[in-house]
PDB file of C-alpha atoms in Angstrom:
ATOM      1  CA  MET A   1       7.595-117.815  64.831  1.00 38.00           C
ATOM      2  CA  ARG A   2       7.061-120.020  61.583  1.00 35.00           C
ATOM      3  CA  VAL A   3      11.003-119.649  60.661  1.00 36.00           C
ATOM      4  CA  LEU A   4      10.749-121.000  64.590  1.00 34.00           C
ATOM      5  CA  GLU A   5       8.928-123.667  63.979  1.00 32.00           C
ATOM      6  CA  ARG A   6      10.764-124.441  60.486  1.00 35.00           C
ATOM      7  CA  ILE A   7      14.151-124.751  63.062  1.00 32.00           C
ATOM      8  CA  LEU A   8      12.783-126.937  65.976  1.00 33.00           C
ATOM      9  CA  LEU A   9      10.469-129.250  64.294  1.00 33.00           C
ATOM     10  CA  PRO A  10      12.314-130.360  61.272  1.00 39.00           C
ATOM     11  CA  PRO A  11      10.353-133.239  58.856  1.00 38.00           C
ATOM     12  CA  PHE A  12      12.960-135.977  60.257  1.00 35.00           C
ATOM     13  CA  GLY A  13      11.741-136.161  64.031  1.00 39.00           C
ATOM     14  CA  ARG A  14      11.580-134.656  67.639  1.00 37.00           C
ATOM     15  CA  PRO A  15      13.736-135.927  69.019  1.00 40.00           C
ATOM     16  CA  VAL A  16      16.254-133.193  66.810  1.00 37.00           C
ATOM     17  CA  ALA A  17      13.788-130.718  67.914  1.00 38.00           C
ATOM     18  CA  ALA A  18      14.472-131.545  71.949  1.00 37.00           C
ATOM     19  CA  VAL A  19      18.011-131.593  71.810  1.00 36.00           C
ATOM     20  CA  LEU A  20      17.917-128.121  69.548  1.00 38.00           C
ATOM     21  CA  VAL A  21      15.245-126.202  70.749  1.00 39.00           C
ATOM     22  CA  PRO A  22      17.616-125.729  74.535  1.00 42.00           C
ATOM     23  CA  MET A  23      20.230-124.698  72.723  1.00 41.00           C
ATOM     24  CA  TRP A  24      18.740-122.850  70.143  1.00 39.00           C
ATOM     25  CA  VAL A  25      16.247-121.124  71.641  1.00 38.00           C
ATOM     26  CA  PRO A  26      17.101-118.433  74.689  1.00 42.00           C
ATOM     27  CA  MET A  27      20.069-117.394  71.886  1.00 40.00           C
ATOM     28  CA  LEU A  28      16.597-116.490  69.820  1.00 36.00           C
ATOM     29  CA  VAL A  29      14.610-114.747  72.544  1.00 37.00           C
ATOM     30  CA  MET A  30      17.977-113.487  73.356  1.00 42.00           C
ATOM     31  CA  VAL A  31      19.081-111.133  69.852  1.00 36.00           C
ATOM     32  CA  ALA A  32      14.579-110.190  69.765  1.00 40.00           C
ATOM     33  CA  THR A  33      14.694-109.338  72.489  1.00 41.00           C
ATOM     34  CA  THR A  34      18.077-107.063  72.400  1.00 41.00           C
ATOM     35  CA  SER A  35      16.346-105.827  68.253  1.00 40.00           C
ATOM     36  CA  ALA A  36      13.845-104.135  70.458  1.00 39.00           C
ATOM     37  CA  ILE A  37      15.075-102.576  72.840  1.00 38.00           C
ATOM     38  CA  ALA A  38      17.740-100.581  70.305  1.00 40.00           C
ATOM     39  CA  ALA A  39      15.454-100.148  67.144  1.00 39.00           C
ATOM     40  CA  PRO A  40      14.576 -96.855  67.200  1.00 39.00           C
ATOM     41  CA  ALA A  41      11.457 -94.955  67.169  1.00 40.00           C
ATOM     42  CA  ARG A  42       9.855 -93.913  63.775  1.00 44.00           C
ATOM     43  CA  THR A  43       8.767 -89.676  63.119  1.00 53.00           C
ATOM     44  CA  PRO A  44       5.727 -90.552  61.329  1.00 59.00           C
ATOM     45  CA  GLY A  45       6.004 -88.573  57.748  1.00 54.00           C
ATOM     46  CA  ALA A  46       9.618 -90.100  57.828  1.00 51.00           C
ATOM     47  CA  VAL A  47      11.095 -92.796  55.336  1.00 48.00           C
ATOM     48  CA  ILE A  48      13.235 -95.432  56.497  1.00 40.00           C
ATOM     49  CA  SER A  49      16.184 -96.390  53.811  1.00 42.00           C
ATOM     50  CA  ALA A  50      19.833 -97.467  53.728  1.00 42.00           C
ATOM     51  CA  PRO A  51      22.119 -95.342  55.368  1.00 44.00           C
ATOM     52  CA  PRO A  52      22.543 -92.090  53.683  1.00 51.00           C
ATOM     53  CA  LYS A  53      25.349 -91.187  52.195  1.00 58.00           C
ATOM     54  CA  ALA A  54      27.999 -88.852  53.912  1.00 63.00           C
ATOM     55  CA  ILE A  55      26.960 -84.617  53.151  1.00 74.00           C
ATOM     56  CA  GLU A  56      29.670 -83.269  50.634  1.00 73.00           C
ATOM     57  CA  PRO A  57      29.797 -79.428  52.243  1.00 78.00           C
ATOM     58  CA  LEU A  58      27.142 -77.373  50.286  1.00 86.00           C
ATOM     59  CA  THR A  59      29.114 -73.736  48.162  1.00 91.00           C
ATOM     60  CA  PRO A  60      28.149 -71.769  45.354  1.00 93.00           C
ATOM     61  CA  MET A  61      29.690 -73.335  42.566  1.00 93.00           C
ATOM     62  CA  SER A  62      28.506 -76.934  43.609  1.00 93.00           C
ATOM     63  CA  LEU A  63      25.472 -75.688  44.572  1.00 92.00           C
ATOM     64  CA  CYS A  64      25.620 -74.973  40.315  1.00 93.00           C
ATOM     65  CA  ASP A  65      26.825 -77.808  39.327  1.00 93.00           C
ATOM     66  CA  GLN A  66      24.136 -80.038  40.912  1.00 93.00           C
ATOM     67  CA  LEU A  67      21.494 -77.485  39.719  1.00 91.00           C
ATOM     68  CA  SER A  68      22.709 -77.032  36.231  1.00 91.00           C
ATOM     69  CA  HIS A  69      21.785 -80.658  35.788  1.00 89.00           C
ATOM     70  CA  ARG A  70      18.470 -81.606  37.239  1.00 89.00           C
ATOM     71  CA  LEU A  71      17.000 -78.184  37.248  1.00 88.00           C
ATOM     72  CA  PRO A  72      14.224 -77.485  34.040  1.00 81.00           C
ATOM     73  CA  ASN A  73      15.593 -74.831  32.150  1.00 87.00           C
ATOM     74  CA  VAL A  74      18.730 -73.493  34.387  1.00 92.00           C
ATOM     75  CA  SER A  75      21.579 -73.359  32.438  1.00 92.00           C
ATOM     76  CA  ARG A  76      25.138 -73.189  35.098  1.00 93.00           C
ATOM     77  CA  THR A  77      25.158 -69.286  33.839  1.00 94.00           C
ATOM     78  CA  VAL A  78      21.943 -68.012  35.424  1.00 94.00           C
ATOM     79  CA  CYS A  79      23.055 -70.413  38.172  1.00 95.00           C
ATOM     80  CA  ALA A  80      26.339 -68.605  39.071  1.00 95.00           C
ATOM     81  CA  ARG A  81      25.366 -64.699  37.838  1.00 95.00           C
ATOM     82  CA  ALA A  82      22.524 -65.160  40.778  1.00 96.00           C
ATOM     83  CA  GLN A  83      25.485 -64.283  42.945  1.00 96.00           C
ATOM     84  CA  LEU A  84      24.508 -67.097  45.460  1.00 97.00           C
ATOM     85  CA  ALA A  85      26.094 -66.800  49.346  1.00 96.00           C
ATOM     86  CA  PRO A  86      25.567 -68.672  52.798  1.00 94.00           C
ATOM     87  CA  GLY A  87      23.615 -67.102  54.443  1.00 89.00           C
ATOM     88  CA  ALA A  88      23.153 -68.114  58.295  1.00 88.00           C
ATOM     89  CA  ALA A  89      20.233 -71.114  58.138  1.00 93.00           C
ATOM     90  CA  VAL A  90      21.421 -74.196  57.528  1.00 95.00           C
ATOM     91  CA  SER A  91      19.011 -77.392  57.113  1.00 97.00           C
ATOM     92  CA  VAL A  92      18.648 -80.481  59.461  1.00 97.00           C
ATOM     93  CA  GLN A  93      21.693 -81.822  56.848  1.00 96.00           C
ATOM     94  CA  GLY A  94      24.203 -78.968  57.566  1.00 95.00           C
ATOM     95  CA  ARG A  95      23.364 -77.694  53.957  1.00 96.00           C
ATOM     96  CA  PRO A  96      22.624 -73.608  54.657  1.00 95.00           C
ATOM     97  CA  LEU A  97      20.408 -71.383  52.644  1.00 97.00           C
ATOM     98  CA  LEU A  98      21.929 -69.540  49.901  1.00 97.00           C
ATOM     99  CA  GLN A  99      20.425 -66.325  49.347  1.00 97.00           C
ATOM    100  CA  ARG A 100      21.240 -63.011  47.477  1.00 98.00           C
ATOM    101  CA  ASP A 101      20.313 -59.788  47.696  1.00 97.00           C
ATOM    102  CA  VAL A 102      19.573 -56.958  45.400  1.00 97.00           C
ATOM    103  CA  SER A 103      18.977 -53.218  46.554  1.00 94.00           C
ATOM    104  CA  ALA A 104      18.382 -50.452  45.710  1.00 84.00           C
ATOM    105  CA  VAL A 105      19.946 -47.189  47.510  1.00 83.00           C
ATOM    106  CA  SER A 106      16.514 -45.703  48.742  1.00 85.00           C
ATOM    107  CA  SER A 107      13.829 -49.108  48.695  1.00 91.00           C
ATOM    108  CA  ARG A 108      11.192 -49.140  50.379  1.00 92.00           C
ATOM    109  CA  LEU A 109       9.428 -52.243  50.723  1.00 96.00           C
ATOM    110  CA  ARG A 110      11.338 -55.285  51.276  1.00 97.00           C
ATOM    111  CA  VAL A 111       9.939 -58.454  49.870  1.00 98.00           C
ATOM    112  CA  LEU A 112      11.196 -61.105  49.512  1.00 98.00           C
ATOM    113  CA  VAL A 113      11.433 -65.093  47.780  1.00 98.00           C
ATOM    114  CA  LEU A 114      11.267 -68.552  48.035  1.00 98.00           C
ATOM    115  CA  GLY A 115      11.440 -71.262  46.202  1.00 98.00           C
ATOM    116  CA  GLY A 116      12.341 -74.678  46.499  1.00 98.00           C
ATOM    117  CA  ILE A 117      10.126 -75.250  49.869  1.00 98.00           C
ATOM    118  CA  HIS A 118       8.927 -78.286  48.722  1.00 98.00           C
ATOM    119  CA  GLY A 119      12.191 -80.168  47.395  1.00 98.00           C
ATOM    120  CA  ASP A 120      10.485 -82.410  44.559  1.00 98.00           C
ATOM    121  CA  GLU A 121       9.219 -78.447  43.338  1.00 98.00           C
ATOM    122  CA  LEU A 122      11.382 -78.195  40.529  1.00 97.00           C
ATOM    123  CA  SER A 123      10.477 -75.692  39.093  1.00 97.00           C
ATOM    124  CA  SER A 124      10.355 -72.764  41.785  1.00 97.00           C
ATOM    125  CA  THR A 125      14.316 -73.332  41.867  1.00 97.00           C
ATOM    126  CA  ALA A 126      14.138 -72.683  38.816  1.00 97.00           C
ATOM    127  CA  LEU A 127      12.170 -69.029  38.663  1.00 97.00           C
ATOM    128  CA  VAL A 128      13.311 -67.347  41.315  1.00 98.00           C
ATOM    129  CA  LEU A 129      17.476 -68.237  39.894  1.00 97.00           C
ATOM    130  CA  HIS A 130      15.648 -66.445  36.446  1.00 97.00           C
ATOM    131  CA  TRP A 131      13.823 -63.427  38.558  1.00 98.00           C
ATOM    132  CA  ILE A 132      17.691 -63.164  41.008  1.00 98.00           C
ATOM    133  CA  GLY A 133      18.587 -61.827  36.551  1.00 96.00           C
ATOM    134  CA  ALA A 134      15.348 -59.409  35.884  1.00 96.00           C
ATOM    135  CA  ALA A 135      15.606 -58.118  39.383  1.00 97.00           C
ATOM    136  CA  MET A 136      19.253 -57.310  38.850  1.00 95.00           C
ATOM    137  CA  GLU A 137      18.231 -55.928  35.334  1.00 94.00           C
ATOM    138  CA  THR A 138      15.416 -53.544  36.522  1.00 91.00           C
ATOM    139  CA  PRO A 139      15.078 -50.740  38.701  1.00 86.00           C
ATOM    140  CA  SER A 140      12.837 -50.817  41.412  1.00 91.00           C
ATOM    141  CA  ASN A 141      13.110 -49.423  45.108  1.00 93.00           C
ATOM    142  CA  ILE A 142      12.853 -52.693  46.204  1.00 96.00           C
ATOM    143  CA  HIS A 143      15.345 -54.658  49.039  1.00 97.00           C
ATOM    144  CA  TRP A 144      14.907 -58.066  47.290  1.00 98.00           C
ATOM    145  CA  ARG A 145      15.960 -60.960  49.713  1.00 98.00           C
ATOM    146  CA  PHE A 146      16.629 -64.423  47.064  1.00 98.00           C
ATOM    147  CA  VAL A 147      16.832 -67.655  49.263  1.00 98.00           C
ATOM    148  CA  PRO A 148      15.930 -69.872  46.116  1.00 97.00           C
ATOM    149  CA  LEU A 149      16.115 -73.562  47.478  1.00 97.00           C
ATOM    150  CA  MET A 150      14.705 -73.703  51.406  1.00 98.00           C
ATOM    151  CA  ASN A 151      14.932 -77.029  51.237  1.00 98.00           C
ATOM    152  CA  PRO A 152      18.230 -78.773  50.284  1.00 97.00           C
ATOM    153  CA  ASP A 153      18.196 -82.414  51.679  1.00 97.00           C
ATOM    154  CA  GLY A 154      14.706 -82.891  49.705  1.00 98.00           C
ATOM    155  CA  MET A 155      15.998 -81.126  46.474  1.00 97.00           C
ATOM    156  CA  LEU A 156      19.081 -82.298  46.204  1.00 96.00           C
ATOM    157  CA  LEU A 157      18.868 -85.965  46.321  1.00 96.00           C
ATOM    158  CA  ASP A 158      18.609 -88.686  43.577  1.00 94.00           C
ATOM    159  CA  LYS A 159      14.553 -88.750  43.389  1.00 96.00           C
ATOM    160  CA  PRO A 160      13.787 -85.134  45.103  1.00 97.00           C
ATOM    161  CA  THR A 161      11.286 -85.877  47.756  1.00 98.00           C
ATOM    162  CA  ARG A 162       8.263 -82.845  49.480  1.00 98.00           C
ATOM    163  CA  THR A 163       9.610 -83.001  52.935  1.00 98.00           C
ATOM    164  CA  ASN A 164      13.083 -81.841  54.591  1.00 98.00           C
ATOM    165  CA  ALA A 165      15.109 -85.030  55.245  1.00 98.00           C
ATOM    166  CA  ARG A 166      12.913 -86.012  58.389  1.00 98.00           C
ATOM    167  CA  GLY A 167      10.053 -86.098  56.112  1.00 98.00           C
ATOM    168  CA  VAL A 168       8.525 -82.881  57.473  1.00 98.00           C
ATOM    169  CA  ASP A 169       6.400 -81.215  54.900  1.00 98.00           C
ATOM    170  CA  LEU A 170       8.065 -77.667  55.375  1.00 98.00           C
ATOM    171  CA  ASN A 171       5.030 -75.778  54.581  1.00 98.00           C
ATOM    172  CA  ARG A 172       2.892 -77.311  57.113  1.00 98.00           C
ATOM    173  CA  ASN A 173       5.830 -75.971  60.230  1.00 98.00           C
ATOM    174  CA  PHE A 174       4.456 -72.763  61.031  1.00 98.00           C
ATOM    175  CA  PRO A 175       3.058 -71.765  64.410  1.00 98.00           C
ATOM    176  CA  THR A 176      -0.686 -70.949  62.873  1.00 98.00           C
ATOM    177  CA  PRO A 177      -3.263 -70.547  65.483  1.00 97.00           C
ATOM    178  CA  GLY A 178      -4.154 -73.586  66.961  1.00 97.00           C
ATOM    179  CA  TRP A 179      -1.516 -76.138  65.316  1.00 98.00           C
ATOM    180  CA  ASP A 180      -1.257 -78.864  69.052  1.00 97.00           C
ATOM    181  CA  LYS A 181      -4.231 -79.201  67.893  1.00 97.00           C
ATOM    182  CA  GLU A 182      -5.832 -78.508  64.537  1.00 98.00           C
ATOM    183  CA  ALA A 183      -2.492 -79.794  62.285  1.00 98.00           C
ATOM    184  CA  PRO A 184      -2.466 -82.804  63.556  1.00 97.00           C
ATOM    185  CA  ALA A 185      -5.977 -83.604  63.254  1.00 97.00           C
ATOM    186  CA  TYR A 186      -6.147 -82.085  59.291  1.00 97.00           C
ATOM    187  CA  TRP A 187      -2.773 -84.619  59.065  1.00 98.00           C
ATOM    188  CA  SER A 188      -4.793 -87.531  59.747  1.00 97.00           C
ATOM    189  CA  LYS A 189      -8.198 -86.750  58.648  1.00 96.00           C
ATOM    190  CA  ARG A 190      -8.415 -85.054  55.734  1.00 96.00           C
ATOM    191  CA  THR A 191      -4.766 -86.053  53.832  1.00 97.00           C
ATOM    192  CA  ARG A 192      -4.842 -90.279  55.884  1.00 97.00           C
ATOM    193  CA  SER A 193      -1.689 -89.526  57.453  1.00 97.00           C
ATOM    194  CA  ASP A 194      -0.563 -89.273  54.324  1.00 98.00           C
ATOM    195  CA  PRO A 195       4.031 -89.141  54.662  1.00 98.00           C
ATOM    196  CA  ARG A 196       4.673 -86.371  51.661  1.00 97.00           C
ATOM    197  CA  ARG A 197       2.448 -84.318  54.423  1.00 98.00           C
ATOM    198  CA  TYR A 198       3.630 -84.938  57.676  1.00 98.00           C
ATOM    199  CA  PRO A 199       3.433 -80.913  59.531  1.00 98.00           C
ATOM    200  CA  GLY A 200       5.920 -82.360  62.172  1.00 98.00           C
ATOM    201  CA  PRO A 201       6.373 -83.390  65.968  1.00 98.00           C
ATOM    202  CA  LYS A 202       5.470 -79.304  67.227  1.00 98.00           C
ATOM    203  CA  PRO A 203       5.719 -76.427  65.106  1.00 98.00           C
ATOM    204  CA  LEU A 204       9.129 -75.256  63.998  1.00 98.00           C
ATOM    205  CA  SER A 205      10.593 -78.214  64.767  1.00 98.00           C
ATOM    206  CA  GLU A 206      12.386 -77.948  61.407  1.00 98.00           C
ATOM    207  CA  PRO A 207      15.608 -75.593  60.556  1.00 98.00           C
ATOM    208  CA  GLU A 208      14.352 -74.938  57.819  1.00 98.00           C
ATOM    209  CA  SER A 209      11.230 -73.095  58.991  1.00 98.00           C
ATOM    210  CA  ARG A 210      12.714 -71.985  62.289  1.00 98.00           C
ATOM    211  CA  TRP A 211      15.180 -69.676  60.156  1.00 98.00           C
ATOM    212  CA  LEU A 212      12.289 -68.688  57.826  1.00 98.00           C
ATOM    213  CA  HIS A 213      10.108 -67.542  60.873  1.00 98.00           C
ATOM    214  CA  ASP A 214      12.781 -65.940  62.738  1.00 98.00           C
ATOM    215  CA  GLU A 215      13.748 -63.320  59.057  1.00 97.00           C
ATOM    216  CA  MET A 216      10.074 -63.050  59.349  1.00 98.00           C
ATOM    217  CA  GLU A 217      11.185 -61.136  62.541  1.00 97.00           C
ATOM    218  CA  ARG A 218      14.232 -60.413  62.234  1.00 97.00           C
ATOM    219  CA  TRP A 219      14.518 -58.513  58.869  1.00 97.00           C
ATOM    220  CA  LYS A 220      10.006 -57.705  58.457  1.00 97.00           C
ATOM    221  CA  PRO A 221       9.723 -58.192  55.117  1.00 98.00           C
ATOM    222  CA  ASP A 222       6.848 -56.022  53.595  1.00 97.00           C
ATOM    223  CA  LEU A 223       5.524 -59.053  51.792  1.00 98.00           C
ATOM    224  CA  ILE A 224       6.417 -62.303  51.201  1.00 98.00           C
ATOM    225  CA  VAL A 225       6.491 -64.575  46.850  1.00 98.00           C
ATOM    226  CA  SER A 226       6.498 -68.167  47.435  1.00 98.00           C
ATOM    227  CA  VAL A 227       6.929 -69.876  44.560  1.00 98.00           C
ATOM    228  CA  HIS A 228       5.261 -73.591  44.606  1.00 98.00           C
ATOM    229  CA  ALA A 229       3.851 -76.438  41.915  1.00 97.00           C
ATOM    230  CA  PRO A 230       2.115 -77.709  39.711  1.00 97.00           C
ATOM    231  CA  TYR A 231      -1.645 -76.217  39.836  1.00 95.00           C
ATOM    232  CA  GLY A 232      -1.058 -73.486  37.594  1.00 96.00           C
ATOM    233  CA  VAL A 233      -2.997 -70.617  39.871  1.00 97.00           C
ATOM    234  CA  LEU A 234      -1.820 -66.919  41.909  1.00 97.00           C
ATOM    235  CA  ASP A 235      -3.028 -67.826  45.710  1.00 97.00           C
ATOM    236  CA  PHE A 236      -3.081 -64.953  47.545  1.00 97.00           C
ATOM    237  CA  ASP A 237      -3.150 -64.383  52.533  1.00 97.00           C
ATOM    238  CA  GLY A 238      -3.200 -60.437  53.962  1.00 95.00           C
ATOM    239  CA  PRO A 239      -4.265 -57.423  54.312  1.00 94.00           C
ATOM    240  CA  THR A 240      -4.893 -55.960  50.574  1.00 93.00           C
ATOM    241  CA  VAL A 241      -5.748 -55.907  47.714  1.00 95.00           C
ATOM    242  CA  ALA A 242      -4.163 -59.491  45.435  1.00 96.00           C
ATOM    243  CA  PRO A 243      -2.395 -59.572  42.485  1.00 97.00           C
ATOM    244  CA  GLN A 244      -5.461 -60.391  39.941  1.00 96.00           C
ATOM    245  CA  ARG A 245      -2.882 -62.182  38.069  1.00 97.00           C
ATOM    246  CA  LEU A 246       0.912 -62.699  37.540  1.00 98.00           C
ATOM    247  CA  GLY A 247       1.575 -63.556  33.688  1.00 97.00           C
ATOM    248  CA  ARG A 248      -0.926 -66.330  32.126  1.00 96.00           C
ATOM    249  CA  LEU A 249      -1.795 -67.349  35.884  1.00 97.00           C
ATOM    250  CA  TYR A 250      -5.264 -66.194  37.671  1.00 97.00           C
ATOM    251  CA  LEU A 251      -6.296 -65.131  41.360  1.00 97.00           C
ATOM    252  CA  ASP A 252      -7.823 -68.380  42.686  1.00 94.00           C
ATOM    253  CA  GLN A 253      -6.979 -67.960  47.006  1.00 87.00           C
ATOM    254  CA  VAL A 254      -7.371 -72.238  48.107  1.00 82.00           C
ATOM    255  CA  GLY A 255      -7.820 -71.351  51.596  1.00 83.00           C
ATOM    256  CA  ILE A 256      -5.835 -72.533  53.852  1.00 88.00           C
ATOM    257  CA  PHE A 257      -3.613 -74.397  55.628  1.00 95.00           C
ATOM    258  CA  PRO A 258      -3.223 -75.260  59.266  1.00 97.00           C
ATOM    259  CA  GLY A 259       0.610 -74.613  60.341  1.00 98.00           C
ATOM    260  CA  SER A 260       1.091 -73.260  56.380  1.00 98.00           C
ATOM    261  CA  LEU A 261       2.767 -69.831  55.756  1.00 98.00           C
ATOM    262  CA  GLY A 262       0.801 -68.896  53.910  1.00 97.00           C
ATOM    263  CA  ASN A 263      -1.898 -68.871  56.756  1.00 97.00           C
ATOM    264  CA  TYR A 264       0.776 -67.676  59.694  1.00 98.00           C
ATOM    265  CA  GLY A 265       2.322 -64.677  57.589  1.00 97.00           C
ATOM    266  CA  GLY A 266      -0.494 -64.194  55.363  1.00 97.00           C
ATOM    267  CA  VAL A 267      -3.270 -63.931  58.046  1.00 96.00           C
ATOM    268  CA  HIS A 268      -1.484 -64.786  61.051  1.00 96.00           C
ATOM    269  CA  LYS A 269       0.663 -61.613  60.810  1.00 97.00           C
ATOM    270  CA  LYS A 270      -0.611 -59.706  58.945  1.00 97.00           C
ATOM    271  CA  VAL A 271       2.306 -60.151  56.318  1.00 98.00           C
ATOM    272  CA  PRO A 272       1.116 -59.948  52.764  1.00 97.00           C
ATOM    273  CA  VAL A 273       1.570 -63.746  51.168  1.00 98.00           C
ATOM    274  CA  VAL A 274       1.284 -64.100  47.331  1.00 98.00           C
ATOM    275  CA  THR A 275       2.034 -68.102  46.381  1.00 98.00           C
ATOM    276  CA  ILE A 276       2.910 -68.562  43.244  1.00 98.00           C
ATOM    277  CA  GLU A 277       0.786 -72.632  41.287  1.00 97.00           C
ATOM    278  CA  LEU A 278       3.809 -72.890  38.331  1.00 97.00           C
ATOM    279  CA  PRO A 279       1.279 -75.056  36.359  1.00 97.00           C
ATOM    280  CA  SER A 280       4.360 -77.948  36.276  1.00 96.00           C
ATOM    281  CA  ALA A 281       6.546 -78.446  39.091  1.00 96.00           C
ATOM    282  CA  LEU A 282       9.546 -80.350  36.827  1.00 94.00           C
ATOM    283  CA  ARG A 283       9.086 -77.046  33.706  1.00 93.00           C
ATOM    284  CA  THR A 284      10.459 -73.864  34.004  1.00 93.00           C
ATOM    285  CA  PRO A 285       8.106 -71.704  32.451  1.00 94.00           C
ATOM    286  CA  GLN A 286       9.413 -70.284  29.142  1.00 93.00           C
ATOM    287  CA  GLU A 287      11.645 -67.062  29.249  1.00 93.00           C
ATOM    288  CA  ALA A 288       8.706 -64.772  28.014  1.00 96.00           C
ATOM    289  CA  GLU A 289       6.182 -65.763  30.341  1.00 97.00           C
ATOM    290  CA  ILE A 290       9.179 -65.301  33.274  1.00 97.00           C
ATOM    291  CA  ARG A 291       9.271 -61.456  32.297  1.00 97.00           C
ATOM    292  CA  GLN A 292       6.147 -61.033  32.591  1.00 97.00           C
ATOM    293  CA  MET A 293       5.349 -62.525  35.466  1.00 98.00           C
ATOM    294  CA  TRP A 294       8.481 -60.106  37.092  1.00 98.00           C
ATOM    295  CA  LEU A 295       6.994 -56.975  35.656  1.00 97.00           C
ATOM    296  CA  ASP A 296       3.214 -58.528  37.227  1.00 98.00           C
ATOM    297  CA  LEU A 297       4.363 -58.893  40.531  1.00 98.00           C
ATOM    298  CA  LEU A 298       6.785 -54.647  40.162  1.00 96.00           C
ATOM    299  CA  ARG A 299       3.346 -53.482  38.639  1.00 96.00           C
ATOM    300  CA  TRP A 300       1.717 -54.707  41.739  1.00 97.00           C
ATOM    301  CA  THR A 301       4.244 -54.024  44.925  1.00 96.00           C
ATOM    302  CA  ALA A 302       3.523 -50.293  43.194  1.00 94.00           C
ATOM    303  CA  GLU A 303       0.514 -50.182  42.991  1.00 94.00           C
ATOM    304  CA  ARG A 304      -0.649 -51.649  46.274  1.00 93.00           C
ATOM    305  CA  LEU A 305       2.214 -51.712  48.703  1.00 94.00           C
ATOM    306  CA  GLY A 306       3.819 -48.125  47.712  1.00 88.00           C
ATOM    307  CA  ALA A 307       7.024 -49.021  46.234  1.00 81.00           C
ATOM    308  CA  GLY A 308       6.353 -46.009  43.438  1.00 73.00           C
TER     309      GLY A 308
END
């Protein structure tokens, strides 16, 4: 209204204003009305930004080029050695969720290892890439399925984001019982509608979380390991005895959240979920620590899950 007043009431008198009003007011009202009608609805967790750049096709080689420049302690050689390949899933922006299977001939367990569910937790993807190498070097009776980057749209931005391309926290988007009431209430009351923790308009609204939900039904893993940062603890949800430590990370069960993978998988579906919280989102543990965490995980699966 202040802009209109400056146009319609110039300091040099009312006669000019009287001439300008009939000419400008209908045009301005029409433009304002048209803009209001055309304005798109905004998702509560979405970030309004400039028009996105064209998304280039993501291949294992192009991903390794990008990750080696931004991930801590991950060279292009480490990434290339993982021999990632496109799976059946794609992100909101059409990027494939690359994966790698490492399996023994006589596997007794199926273990799904996930990194990068939150795009700004770069160290989680780095750890999973290192663990692919460890799985190839360490014999075990386990069929490993590694998905090092669940949220490529968030991590591959110039400034990585926790949420995916639609502003949804993928780790609050799983269909836990009572999600329709509990997840929105938790988001609004406990997080004060923090955009970084927006659970989405409904459970499994995102292609990334839908793929993981469907993969649990199709592949039926005996264990899910989900790598996060930066709280420096080991969390666990599930019906079996929890691991007490992995490397320098000790068990500290932090509770369950509406829509989280631990709640959905470990509590509701009874599939054990080990959640690793690395101490830093930007720094990967040293190689000796990565190795010790891996060996501790193998020992626990043998003792508690029957990997042998």
